[in-house]
CSV table of N, CA and C in Angstrom, one decimal:
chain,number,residue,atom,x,y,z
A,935,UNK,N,-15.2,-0.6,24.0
A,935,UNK,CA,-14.8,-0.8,22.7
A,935,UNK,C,-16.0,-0.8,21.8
A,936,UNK,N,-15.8,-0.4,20.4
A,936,UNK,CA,-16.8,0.0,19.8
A,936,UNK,C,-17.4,-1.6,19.4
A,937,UNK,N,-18.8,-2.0,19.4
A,937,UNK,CA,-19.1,-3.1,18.6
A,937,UNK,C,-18.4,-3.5,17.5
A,938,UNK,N,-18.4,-2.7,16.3
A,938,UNK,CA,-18.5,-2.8,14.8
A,938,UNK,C,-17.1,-2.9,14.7
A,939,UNK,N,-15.9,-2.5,15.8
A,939,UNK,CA,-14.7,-3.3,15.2
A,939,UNK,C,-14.3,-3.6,16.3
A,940,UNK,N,-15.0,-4.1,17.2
A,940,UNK,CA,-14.3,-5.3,18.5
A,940,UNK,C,-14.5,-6.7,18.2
A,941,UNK,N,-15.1,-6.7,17.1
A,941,UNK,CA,-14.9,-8.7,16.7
A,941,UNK,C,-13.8,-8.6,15.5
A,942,UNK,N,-13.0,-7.7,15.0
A,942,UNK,CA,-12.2,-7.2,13.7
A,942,UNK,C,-10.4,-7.3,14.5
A,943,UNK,N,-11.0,-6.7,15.9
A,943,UNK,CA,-9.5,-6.0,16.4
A,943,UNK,C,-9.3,-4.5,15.6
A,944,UNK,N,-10.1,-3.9,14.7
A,944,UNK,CA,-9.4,-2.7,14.2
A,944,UNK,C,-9.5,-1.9,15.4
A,945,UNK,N,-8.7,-0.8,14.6
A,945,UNK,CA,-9.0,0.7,15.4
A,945,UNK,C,-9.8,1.5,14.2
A,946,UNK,N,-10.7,2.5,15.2
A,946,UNK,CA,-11.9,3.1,14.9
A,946,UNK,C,-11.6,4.5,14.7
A,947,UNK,N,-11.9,5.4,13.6
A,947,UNK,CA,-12.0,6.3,13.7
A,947,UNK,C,-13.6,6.9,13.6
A,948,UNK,N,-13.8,7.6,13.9
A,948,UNK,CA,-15.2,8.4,13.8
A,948,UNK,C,-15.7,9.6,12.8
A,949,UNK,N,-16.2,9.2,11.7
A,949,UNK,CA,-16.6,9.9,10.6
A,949,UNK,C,-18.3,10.2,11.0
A,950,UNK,N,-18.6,11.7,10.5
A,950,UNK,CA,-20.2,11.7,10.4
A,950,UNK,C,-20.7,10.7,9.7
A,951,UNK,N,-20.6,9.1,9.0
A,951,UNK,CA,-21.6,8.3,8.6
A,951,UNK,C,-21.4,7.6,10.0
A,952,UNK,N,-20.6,7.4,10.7
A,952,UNK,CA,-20.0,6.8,11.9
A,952,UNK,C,-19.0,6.4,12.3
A,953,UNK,N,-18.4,5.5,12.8
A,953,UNK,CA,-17.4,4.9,13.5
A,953,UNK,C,-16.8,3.7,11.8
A,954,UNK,N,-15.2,4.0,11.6
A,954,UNK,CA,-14.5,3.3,10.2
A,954,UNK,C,-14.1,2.9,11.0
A,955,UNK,N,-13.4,1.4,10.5
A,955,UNK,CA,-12.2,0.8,10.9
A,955,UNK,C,-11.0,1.2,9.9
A,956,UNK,N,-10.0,1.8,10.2
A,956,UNK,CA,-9.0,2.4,9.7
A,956,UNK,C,-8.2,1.4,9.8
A,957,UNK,N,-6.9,0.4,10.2
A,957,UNK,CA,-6.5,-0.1,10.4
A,957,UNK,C,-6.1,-0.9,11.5
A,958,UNK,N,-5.4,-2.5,11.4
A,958,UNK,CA,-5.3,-3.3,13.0
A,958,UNK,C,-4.7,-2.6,13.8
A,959,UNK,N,-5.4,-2.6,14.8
A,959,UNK,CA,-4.7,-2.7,16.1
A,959,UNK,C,-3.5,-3.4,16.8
A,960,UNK,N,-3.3,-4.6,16.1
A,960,UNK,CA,-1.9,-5.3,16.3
A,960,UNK,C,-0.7,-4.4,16.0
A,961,UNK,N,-0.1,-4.5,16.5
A,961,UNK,CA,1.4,-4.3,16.1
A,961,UNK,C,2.1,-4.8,15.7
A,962,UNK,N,2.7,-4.6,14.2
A,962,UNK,CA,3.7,-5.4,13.2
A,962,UNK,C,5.0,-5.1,13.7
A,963,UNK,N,5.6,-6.6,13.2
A,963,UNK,CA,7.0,-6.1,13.3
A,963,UNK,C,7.4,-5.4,12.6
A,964,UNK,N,8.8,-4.5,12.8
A,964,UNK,CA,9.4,-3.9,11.6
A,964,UNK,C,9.8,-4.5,10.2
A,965,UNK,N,9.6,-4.4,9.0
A,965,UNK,CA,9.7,-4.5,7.7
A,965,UNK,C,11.0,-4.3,7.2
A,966,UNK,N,12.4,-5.0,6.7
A,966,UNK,CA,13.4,-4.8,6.1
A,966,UNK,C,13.4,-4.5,4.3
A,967,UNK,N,12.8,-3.7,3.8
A,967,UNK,CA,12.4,-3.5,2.1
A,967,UNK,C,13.7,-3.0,1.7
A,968,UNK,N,14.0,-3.5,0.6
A,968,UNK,CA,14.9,-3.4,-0.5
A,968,UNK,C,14.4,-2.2,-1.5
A,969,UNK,N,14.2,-1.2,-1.6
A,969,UNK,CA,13.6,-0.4,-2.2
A,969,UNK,C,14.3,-0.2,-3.6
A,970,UNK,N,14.1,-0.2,-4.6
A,970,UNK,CA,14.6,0.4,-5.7
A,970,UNK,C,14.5,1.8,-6.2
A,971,UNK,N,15.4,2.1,-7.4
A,971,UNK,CA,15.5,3.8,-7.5
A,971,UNK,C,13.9,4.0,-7.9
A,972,UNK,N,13.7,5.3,-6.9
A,972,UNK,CA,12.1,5.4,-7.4
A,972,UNK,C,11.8,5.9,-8.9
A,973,UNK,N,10.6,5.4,-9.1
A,973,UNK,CA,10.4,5.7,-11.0
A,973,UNK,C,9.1,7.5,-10.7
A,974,UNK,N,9.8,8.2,-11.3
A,974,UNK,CA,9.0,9.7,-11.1
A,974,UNK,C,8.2,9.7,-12.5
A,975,UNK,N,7.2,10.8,-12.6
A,975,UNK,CA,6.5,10.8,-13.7
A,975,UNK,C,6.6,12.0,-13.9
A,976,UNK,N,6.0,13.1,-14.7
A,976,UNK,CA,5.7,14.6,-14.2
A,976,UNK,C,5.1,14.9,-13.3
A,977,UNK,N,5.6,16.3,-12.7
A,977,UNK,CA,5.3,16.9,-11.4
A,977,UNK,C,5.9,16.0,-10.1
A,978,UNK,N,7.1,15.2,-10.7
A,978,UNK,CA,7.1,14.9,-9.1
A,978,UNK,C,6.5,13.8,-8.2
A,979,UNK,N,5.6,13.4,-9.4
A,979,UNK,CA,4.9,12.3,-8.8
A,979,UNK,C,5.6,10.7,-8.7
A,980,UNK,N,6.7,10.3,-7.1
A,980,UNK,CA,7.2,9.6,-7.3
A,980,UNK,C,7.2,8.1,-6.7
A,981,UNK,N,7.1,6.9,-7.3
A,981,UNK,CA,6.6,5.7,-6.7
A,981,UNK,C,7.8,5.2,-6.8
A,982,UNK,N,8.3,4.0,-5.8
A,982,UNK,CA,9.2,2.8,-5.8
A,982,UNK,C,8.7,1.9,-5.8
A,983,UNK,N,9.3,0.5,-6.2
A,983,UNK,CA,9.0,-0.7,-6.0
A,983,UNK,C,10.1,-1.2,-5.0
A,984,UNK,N,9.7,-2.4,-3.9
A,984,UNK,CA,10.3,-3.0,-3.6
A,984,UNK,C,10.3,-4.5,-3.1
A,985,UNK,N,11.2,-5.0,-2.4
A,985,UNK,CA,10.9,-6.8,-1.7
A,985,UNK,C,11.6,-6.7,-0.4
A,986,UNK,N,10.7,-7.5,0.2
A,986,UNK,CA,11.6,-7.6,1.4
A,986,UNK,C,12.0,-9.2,1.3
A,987,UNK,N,12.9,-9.9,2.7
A,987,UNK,CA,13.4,-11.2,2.6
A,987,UNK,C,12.9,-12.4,2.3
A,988,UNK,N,11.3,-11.8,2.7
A,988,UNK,CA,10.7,-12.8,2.4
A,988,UNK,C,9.9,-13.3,1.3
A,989,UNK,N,10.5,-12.3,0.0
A,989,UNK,CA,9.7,-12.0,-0.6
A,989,UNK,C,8.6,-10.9,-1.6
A,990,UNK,N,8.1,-11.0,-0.4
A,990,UNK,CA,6.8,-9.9,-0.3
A,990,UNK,C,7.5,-8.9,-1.1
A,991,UNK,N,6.3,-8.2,-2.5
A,991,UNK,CA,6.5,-7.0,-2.8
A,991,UNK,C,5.9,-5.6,-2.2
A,992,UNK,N,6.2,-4.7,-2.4
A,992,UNK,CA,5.8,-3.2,-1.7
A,992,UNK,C,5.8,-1.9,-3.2
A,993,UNK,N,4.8,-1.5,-3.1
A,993,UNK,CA,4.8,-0.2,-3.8
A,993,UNK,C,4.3,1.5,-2.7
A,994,UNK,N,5.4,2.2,-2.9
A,994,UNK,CA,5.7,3.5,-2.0
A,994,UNK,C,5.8,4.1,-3.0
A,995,UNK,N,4.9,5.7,-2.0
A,995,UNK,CA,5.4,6.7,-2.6
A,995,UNK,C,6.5,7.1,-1.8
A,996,UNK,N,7.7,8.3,-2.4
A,996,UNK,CA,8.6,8.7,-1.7
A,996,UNK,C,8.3,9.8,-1.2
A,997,UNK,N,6.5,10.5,-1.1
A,997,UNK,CA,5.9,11.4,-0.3
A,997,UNK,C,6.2,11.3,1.2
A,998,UNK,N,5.8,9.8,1.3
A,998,UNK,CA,5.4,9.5,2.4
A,998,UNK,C,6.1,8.0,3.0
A,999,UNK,N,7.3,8.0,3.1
A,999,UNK,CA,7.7,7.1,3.0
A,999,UNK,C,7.3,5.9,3.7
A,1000,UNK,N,6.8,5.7,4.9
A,1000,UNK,CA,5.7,5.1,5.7
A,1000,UNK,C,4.4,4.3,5.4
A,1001,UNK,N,4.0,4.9,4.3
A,1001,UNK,CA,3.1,4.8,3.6
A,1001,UNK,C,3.2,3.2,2.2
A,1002,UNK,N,3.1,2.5,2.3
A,1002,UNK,CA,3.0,1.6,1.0
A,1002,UNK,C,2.1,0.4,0.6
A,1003,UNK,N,1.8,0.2,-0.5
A,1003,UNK,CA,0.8,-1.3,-1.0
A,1003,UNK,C,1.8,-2.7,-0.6
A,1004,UNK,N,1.2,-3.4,-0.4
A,1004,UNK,CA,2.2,-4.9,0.1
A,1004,UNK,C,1.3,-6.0,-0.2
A,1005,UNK,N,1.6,-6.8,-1.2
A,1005,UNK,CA,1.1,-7.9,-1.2
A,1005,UNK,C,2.4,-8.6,-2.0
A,1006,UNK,N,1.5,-10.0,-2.7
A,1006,UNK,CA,2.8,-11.1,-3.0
A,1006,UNK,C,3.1,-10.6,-4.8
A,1007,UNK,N,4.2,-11.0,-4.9
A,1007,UNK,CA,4.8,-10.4,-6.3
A,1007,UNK,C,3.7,-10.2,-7.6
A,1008,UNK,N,3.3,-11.6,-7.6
A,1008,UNK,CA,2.1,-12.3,-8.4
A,1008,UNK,C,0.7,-11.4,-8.2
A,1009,UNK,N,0.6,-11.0,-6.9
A,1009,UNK,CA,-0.9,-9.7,-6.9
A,1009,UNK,C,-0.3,-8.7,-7.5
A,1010,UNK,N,0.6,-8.4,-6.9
A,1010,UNK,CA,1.3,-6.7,-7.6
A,1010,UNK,C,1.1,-6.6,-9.0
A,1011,UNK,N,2.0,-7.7,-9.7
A,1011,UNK,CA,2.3,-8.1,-10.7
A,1011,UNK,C,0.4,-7.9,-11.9
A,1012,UNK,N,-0.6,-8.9,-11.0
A,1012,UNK,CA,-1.5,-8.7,-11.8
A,1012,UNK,C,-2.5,-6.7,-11.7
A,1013,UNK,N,-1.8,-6.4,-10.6
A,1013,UNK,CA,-2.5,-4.9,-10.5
A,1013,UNK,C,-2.0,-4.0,-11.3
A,1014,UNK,N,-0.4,-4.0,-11.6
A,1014,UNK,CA,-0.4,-3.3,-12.7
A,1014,UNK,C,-0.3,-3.4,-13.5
A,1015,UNK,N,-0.7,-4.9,-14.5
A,1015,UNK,CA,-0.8,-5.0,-15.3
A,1015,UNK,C,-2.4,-4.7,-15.7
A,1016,UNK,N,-3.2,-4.8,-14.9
A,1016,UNK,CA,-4.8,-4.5,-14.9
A,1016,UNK,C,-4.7,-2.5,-15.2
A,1017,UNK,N,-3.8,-2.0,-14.6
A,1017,UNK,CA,-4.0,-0.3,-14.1
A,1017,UNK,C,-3.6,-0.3,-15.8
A,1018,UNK,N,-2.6,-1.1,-16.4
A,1018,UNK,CA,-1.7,-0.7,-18.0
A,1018,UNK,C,-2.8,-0.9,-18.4
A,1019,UNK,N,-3.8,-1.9,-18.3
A,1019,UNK,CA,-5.2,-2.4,-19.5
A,1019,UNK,C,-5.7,-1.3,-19.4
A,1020,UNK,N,-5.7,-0.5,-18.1
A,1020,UNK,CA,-7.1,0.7,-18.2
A,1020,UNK,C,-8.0,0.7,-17.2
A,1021,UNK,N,-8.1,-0.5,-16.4
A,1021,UNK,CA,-8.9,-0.8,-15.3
A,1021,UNK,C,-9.1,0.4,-14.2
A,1022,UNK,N,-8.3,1.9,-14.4
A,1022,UNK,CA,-8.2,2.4,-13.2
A,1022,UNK,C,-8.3,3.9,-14.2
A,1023,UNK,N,-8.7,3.8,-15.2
A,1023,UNK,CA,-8.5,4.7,-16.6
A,1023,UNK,C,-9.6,6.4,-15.9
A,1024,UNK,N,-10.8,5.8,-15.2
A,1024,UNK,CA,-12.4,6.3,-14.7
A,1024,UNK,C,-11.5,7.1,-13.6
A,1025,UNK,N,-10.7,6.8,-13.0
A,1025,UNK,CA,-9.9,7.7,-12.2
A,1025,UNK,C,-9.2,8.7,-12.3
A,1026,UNK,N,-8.5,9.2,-13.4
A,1026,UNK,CA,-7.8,10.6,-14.3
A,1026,UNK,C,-8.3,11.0,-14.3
């Protein structure tokens, strides 16, 4: 196992700067999300919000359904209100 993520548990992928940790190696349980109707922009570009039982908020694209941000209502809550200030503006 690689050093740089055998004290992490990730899994490694191998980039020419070197060896990333991409994500844990653990196995999660399966996720039950309440998804809402997704909000589209132009071109197609389409995100959902959702919660699951416990809570927990989730933002998906419906690209990739697999794919989503997950933290508690209150983080979400402060990120997009940070992205509406402009905080993410250097990115467009």
């Amino acid at each position: 196992m690689n050093p740089r993520t055998a004290a992490t548990g990730a899994a490694a992928t191998t980039t020419a700067a070197g060896p990333v940790a991409t994500r844990p190696a653990v196995a999660t349980a399966a996720v039950e999300i309440d998804w809402d109707e997704a909000f589209c922009s132009e071109g197609a570009n389409c995100f959902r919000f959702g919660l699951d039982d416990t809570g927990r908020a989730y933002i998906g694209s419906t690209l990739t359904p697999g794919a989503y941000v997950s933290d508690s209502v209150e983080a979400l809550r402060a990120l997009i209100c940070a992205v509406k200030a402009g905080a993410a503006d250097h990115l467009l």
